[in-house]
JSON list of C-alpha atoms in Angstrom, two decimals:
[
{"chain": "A", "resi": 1447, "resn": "UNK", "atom": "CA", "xyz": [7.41, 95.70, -80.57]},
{"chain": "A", "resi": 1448, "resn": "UNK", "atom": "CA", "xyz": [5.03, 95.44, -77.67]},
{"chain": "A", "resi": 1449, "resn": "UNK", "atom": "CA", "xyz": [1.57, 96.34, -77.75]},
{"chain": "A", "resi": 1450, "resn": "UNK", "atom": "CA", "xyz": [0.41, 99.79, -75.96]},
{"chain": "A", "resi": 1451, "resn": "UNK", "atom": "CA", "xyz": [-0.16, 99.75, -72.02]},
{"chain": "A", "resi": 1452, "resn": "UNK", "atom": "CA", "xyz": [-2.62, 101.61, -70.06]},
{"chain": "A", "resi": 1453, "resn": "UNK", "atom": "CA", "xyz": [-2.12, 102.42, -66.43]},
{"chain": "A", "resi": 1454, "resn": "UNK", "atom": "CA", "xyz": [-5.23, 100.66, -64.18]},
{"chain": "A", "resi": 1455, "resn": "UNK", "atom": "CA", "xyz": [-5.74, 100.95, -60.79]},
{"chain": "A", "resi": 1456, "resn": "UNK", "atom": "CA", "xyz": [-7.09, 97.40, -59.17]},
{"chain": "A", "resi": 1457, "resn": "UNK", "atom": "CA", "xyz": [-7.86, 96.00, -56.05]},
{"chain": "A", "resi": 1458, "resn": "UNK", "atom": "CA", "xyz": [-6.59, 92.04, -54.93]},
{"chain": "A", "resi": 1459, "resn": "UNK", "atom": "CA", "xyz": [-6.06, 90.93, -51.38]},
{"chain": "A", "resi": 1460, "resn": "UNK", "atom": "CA", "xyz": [-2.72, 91.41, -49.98]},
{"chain": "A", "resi": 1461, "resn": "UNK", "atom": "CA", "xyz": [-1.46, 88.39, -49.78]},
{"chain": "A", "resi": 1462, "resn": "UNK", "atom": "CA", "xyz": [-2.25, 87.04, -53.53]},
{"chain": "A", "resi": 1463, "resn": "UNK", "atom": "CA", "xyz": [-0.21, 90.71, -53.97]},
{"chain": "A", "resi": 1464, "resn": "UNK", "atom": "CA", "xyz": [2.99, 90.37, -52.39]},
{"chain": "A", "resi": 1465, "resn": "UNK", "atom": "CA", "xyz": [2.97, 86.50, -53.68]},
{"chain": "A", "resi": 1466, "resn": "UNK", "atom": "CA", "xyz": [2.45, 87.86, -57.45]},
{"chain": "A", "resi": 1467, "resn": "UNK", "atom": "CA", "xyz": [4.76, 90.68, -56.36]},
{"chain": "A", "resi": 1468, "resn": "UNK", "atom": "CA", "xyz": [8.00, 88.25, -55.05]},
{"chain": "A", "resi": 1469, "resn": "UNK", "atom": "CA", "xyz": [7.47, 86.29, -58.29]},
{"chain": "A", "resi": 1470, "resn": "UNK", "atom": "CA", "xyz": [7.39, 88.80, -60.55]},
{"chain": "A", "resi": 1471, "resn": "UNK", "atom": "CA", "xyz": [11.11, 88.86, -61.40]},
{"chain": "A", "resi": 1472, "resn": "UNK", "atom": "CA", "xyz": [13.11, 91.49, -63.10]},
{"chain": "A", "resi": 1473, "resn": "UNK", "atom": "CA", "xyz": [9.78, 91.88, -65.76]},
{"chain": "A", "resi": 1474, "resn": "UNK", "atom": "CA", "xyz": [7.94, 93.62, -62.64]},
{"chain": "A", "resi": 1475, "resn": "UNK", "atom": "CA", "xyz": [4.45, 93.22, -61.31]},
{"chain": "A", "resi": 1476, "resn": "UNK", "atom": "CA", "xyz": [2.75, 95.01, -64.36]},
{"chain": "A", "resi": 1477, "resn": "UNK", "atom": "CA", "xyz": [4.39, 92.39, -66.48]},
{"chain": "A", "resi": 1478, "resn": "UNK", "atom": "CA", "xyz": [3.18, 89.23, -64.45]},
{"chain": "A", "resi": 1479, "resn": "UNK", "atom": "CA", "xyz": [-0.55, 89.96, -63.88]},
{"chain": "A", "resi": 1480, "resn": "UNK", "atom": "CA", "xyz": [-0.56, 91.04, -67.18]},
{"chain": "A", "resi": 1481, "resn": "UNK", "atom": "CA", "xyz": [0.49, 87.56, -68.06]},
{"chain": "A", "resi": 1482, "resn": "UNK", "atom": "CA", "xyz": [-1.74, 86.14, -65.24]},
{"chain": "A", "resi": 1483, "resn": "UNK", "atom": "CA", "xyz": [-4.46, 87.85, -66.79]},
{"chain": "A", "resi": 1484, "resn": "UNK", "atom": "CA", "xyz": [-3.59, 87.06, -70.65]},
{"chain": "A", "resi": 1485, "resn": "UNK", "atom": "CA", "xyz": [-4.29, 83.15, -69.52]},
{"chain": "A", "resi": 1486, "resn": "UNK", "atom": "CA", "xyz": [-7.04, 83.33, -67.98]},
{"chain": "A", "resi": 1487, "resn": "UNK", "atom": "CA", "xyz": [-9.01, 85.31, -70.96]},
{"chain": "A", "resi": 1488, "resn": "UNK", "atom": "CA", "xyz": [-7.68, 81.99, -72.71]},
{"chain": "A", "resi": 1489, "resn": "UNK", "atom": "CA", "xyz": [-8.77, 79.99, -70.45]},
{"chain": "A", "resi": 1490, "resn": "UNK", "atom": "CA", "xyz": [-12.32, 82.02, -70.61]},
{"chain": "A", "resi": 1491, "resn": "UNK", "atom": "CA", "xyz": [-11.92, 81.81, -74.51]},
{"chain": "A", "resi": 1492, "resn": "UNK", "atom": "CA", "xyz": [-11.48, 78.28, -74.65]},
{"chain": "A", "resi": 1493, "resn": "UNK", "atom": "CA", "xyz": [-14.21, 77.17, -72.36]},
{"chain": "A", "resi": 1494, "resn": "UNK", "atom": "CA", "xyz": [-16.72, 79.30, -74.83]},
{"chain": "A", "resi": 1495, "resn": "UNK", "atom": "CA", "xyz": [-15.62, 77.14, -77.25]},
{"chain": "A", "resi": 1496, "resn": "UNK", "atom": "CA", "xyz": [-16.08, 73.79, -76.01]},
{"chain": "A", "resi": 1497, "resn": "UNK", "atom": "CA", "xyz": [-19.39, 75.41, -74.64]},
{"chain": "A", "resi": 1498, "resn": "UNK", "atom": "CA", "xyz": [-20.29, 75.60, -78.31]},
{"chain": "A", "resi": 1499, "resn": "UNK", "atom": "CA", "xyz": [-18.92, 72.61, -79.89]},
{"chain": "A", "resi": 1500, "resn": "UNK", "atom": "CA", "xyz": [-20.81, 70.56, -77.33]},
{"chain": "A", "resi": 1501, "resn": "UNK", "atom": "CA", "xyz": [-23.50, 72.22, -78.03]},
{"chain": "A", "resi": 1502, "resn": "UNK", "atom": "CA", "xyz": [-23.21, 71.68, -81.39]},
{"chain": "A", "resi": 1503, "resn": "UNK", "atom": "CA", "xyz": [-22.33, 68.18, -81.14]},
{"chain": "A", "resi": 1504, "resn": "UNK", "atom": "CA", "xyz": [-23.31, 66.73, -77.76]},
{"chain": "A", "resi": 1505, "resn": "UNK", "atom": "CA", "xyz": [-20.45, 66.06, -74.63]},
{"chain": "A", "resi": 1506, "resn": "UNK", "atom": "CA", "xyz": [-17.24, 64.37, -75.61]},
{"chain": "A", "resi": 1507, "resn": "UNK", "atom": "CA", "xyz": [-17.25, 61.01, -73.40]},
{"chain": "A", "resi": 1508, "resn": "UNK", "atom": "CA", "xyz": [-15.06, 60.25, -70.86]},
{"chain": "A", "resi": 1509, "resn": "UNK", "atom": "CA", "xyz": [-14.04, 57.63, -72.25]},
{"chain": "A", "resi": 1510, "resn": "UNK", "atom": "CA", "xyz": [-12.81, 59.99, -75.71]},
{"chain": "A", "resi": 1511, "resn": "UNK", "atom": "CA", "xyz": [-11.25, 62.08, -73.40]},
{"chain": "A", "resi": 1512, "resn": "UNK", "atom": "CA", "xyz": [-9.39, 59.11, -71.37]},
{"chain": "A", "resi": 1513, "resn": "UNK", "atom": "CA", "xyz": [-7.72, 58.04, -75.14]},
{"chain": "A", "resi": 1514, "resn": "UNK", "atom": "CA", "xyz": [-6.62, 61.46, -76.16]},
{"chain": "A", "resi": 1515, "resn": "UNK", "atom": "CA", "xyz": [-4.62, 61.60, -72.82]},
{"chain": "A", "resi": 1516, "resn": "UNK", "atom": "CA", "xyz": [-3.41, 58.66, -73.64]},
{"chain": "A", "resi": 1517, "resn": "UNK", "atom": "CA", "xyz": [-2.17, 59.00, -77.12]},
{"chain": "A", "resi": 1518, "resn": "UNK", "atom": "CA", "xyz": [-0.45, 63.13, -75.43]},
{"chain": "A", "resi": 1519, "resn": "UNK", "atom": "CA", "xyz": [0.99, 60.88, -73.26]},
{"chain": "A", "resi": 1520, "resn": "UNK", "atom": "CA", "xyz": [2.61, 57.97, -75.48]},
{"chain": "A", "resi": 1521, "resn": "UNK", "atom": "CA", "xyz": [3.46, 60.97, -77.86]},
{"chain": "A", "resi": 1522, "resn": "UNK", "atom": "CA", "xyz": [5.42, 62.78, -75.27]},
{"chain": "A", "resi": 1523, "resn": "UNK", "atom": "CA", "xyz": [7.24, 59.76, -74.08]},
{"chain": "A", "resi": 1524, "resn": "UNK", "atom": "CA", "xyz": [8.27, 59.05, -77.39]},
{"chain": "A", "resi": 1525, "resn": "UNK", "atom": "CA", "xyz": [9.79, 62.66, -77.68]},
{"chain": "A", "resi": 1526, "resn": "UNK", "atom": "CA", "xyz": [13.26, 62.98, -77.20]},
{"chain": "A", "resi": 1527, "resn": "UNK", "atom": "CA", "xyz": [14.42, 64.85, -73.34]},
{"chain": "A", "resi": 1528, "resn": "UNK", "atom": "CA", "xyz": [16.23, 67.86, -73.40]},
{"chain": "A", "resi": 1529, "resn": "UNK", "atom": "CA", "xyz": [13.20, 70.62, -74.37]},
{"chain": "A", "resi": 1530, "resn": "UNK", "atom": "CA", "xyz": [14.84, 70.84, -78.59]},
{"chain": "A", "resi": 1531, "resn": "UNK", "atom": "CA", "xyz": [12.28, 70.36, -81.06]},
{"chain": "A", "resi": 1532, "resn": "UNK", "atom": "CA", "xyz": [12.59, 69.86, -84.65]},
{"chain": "A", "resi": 1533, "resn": "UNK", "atom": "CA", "xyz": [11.09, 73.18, -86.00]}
]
């Protein structure tokens, strides 16, 4: 079951509308800035988060960062291609 929907009047230039608008599908526009929105305030979540952790516990290093994208990397290539998991 979906959650309840209000009806909001915004403003967005046209051009960033009728590009959201031909990519909207069959869902509608609603549907995609909805979604378009949904990400960002994860986006906005997550970046309060590492906002806190480093303040917390001080910047993660490039370098820290470089081997994490390293090991996603080797972990993906070592996935099997065709989008199945085991789950």
């Amino acid at each position: 079951m979906s959650e309840p929907t209000g009806k909001y009047s915004i403003t967005m230039p046209r051009d960033i509308a009728e590009a959201a608008k031909a990519r909207s599908g069959p869902s509608g526009l609603s549907s995609y800035v909805a979604a378009a929105v949904a990400r960002q305030i994860e986006r906005d979540n997550l970046s309060e988060l590492i906002a806190v952790a480093e303040a917390e516990h001080g910047p993660i290093a490039d370098e820290e960062i470089q081997s994490l994208r390293d090991q996603l990397h080797e972990a993906r290539a070592r996935q099997p291609r065709g989008g199945t998991s085991a789950a």
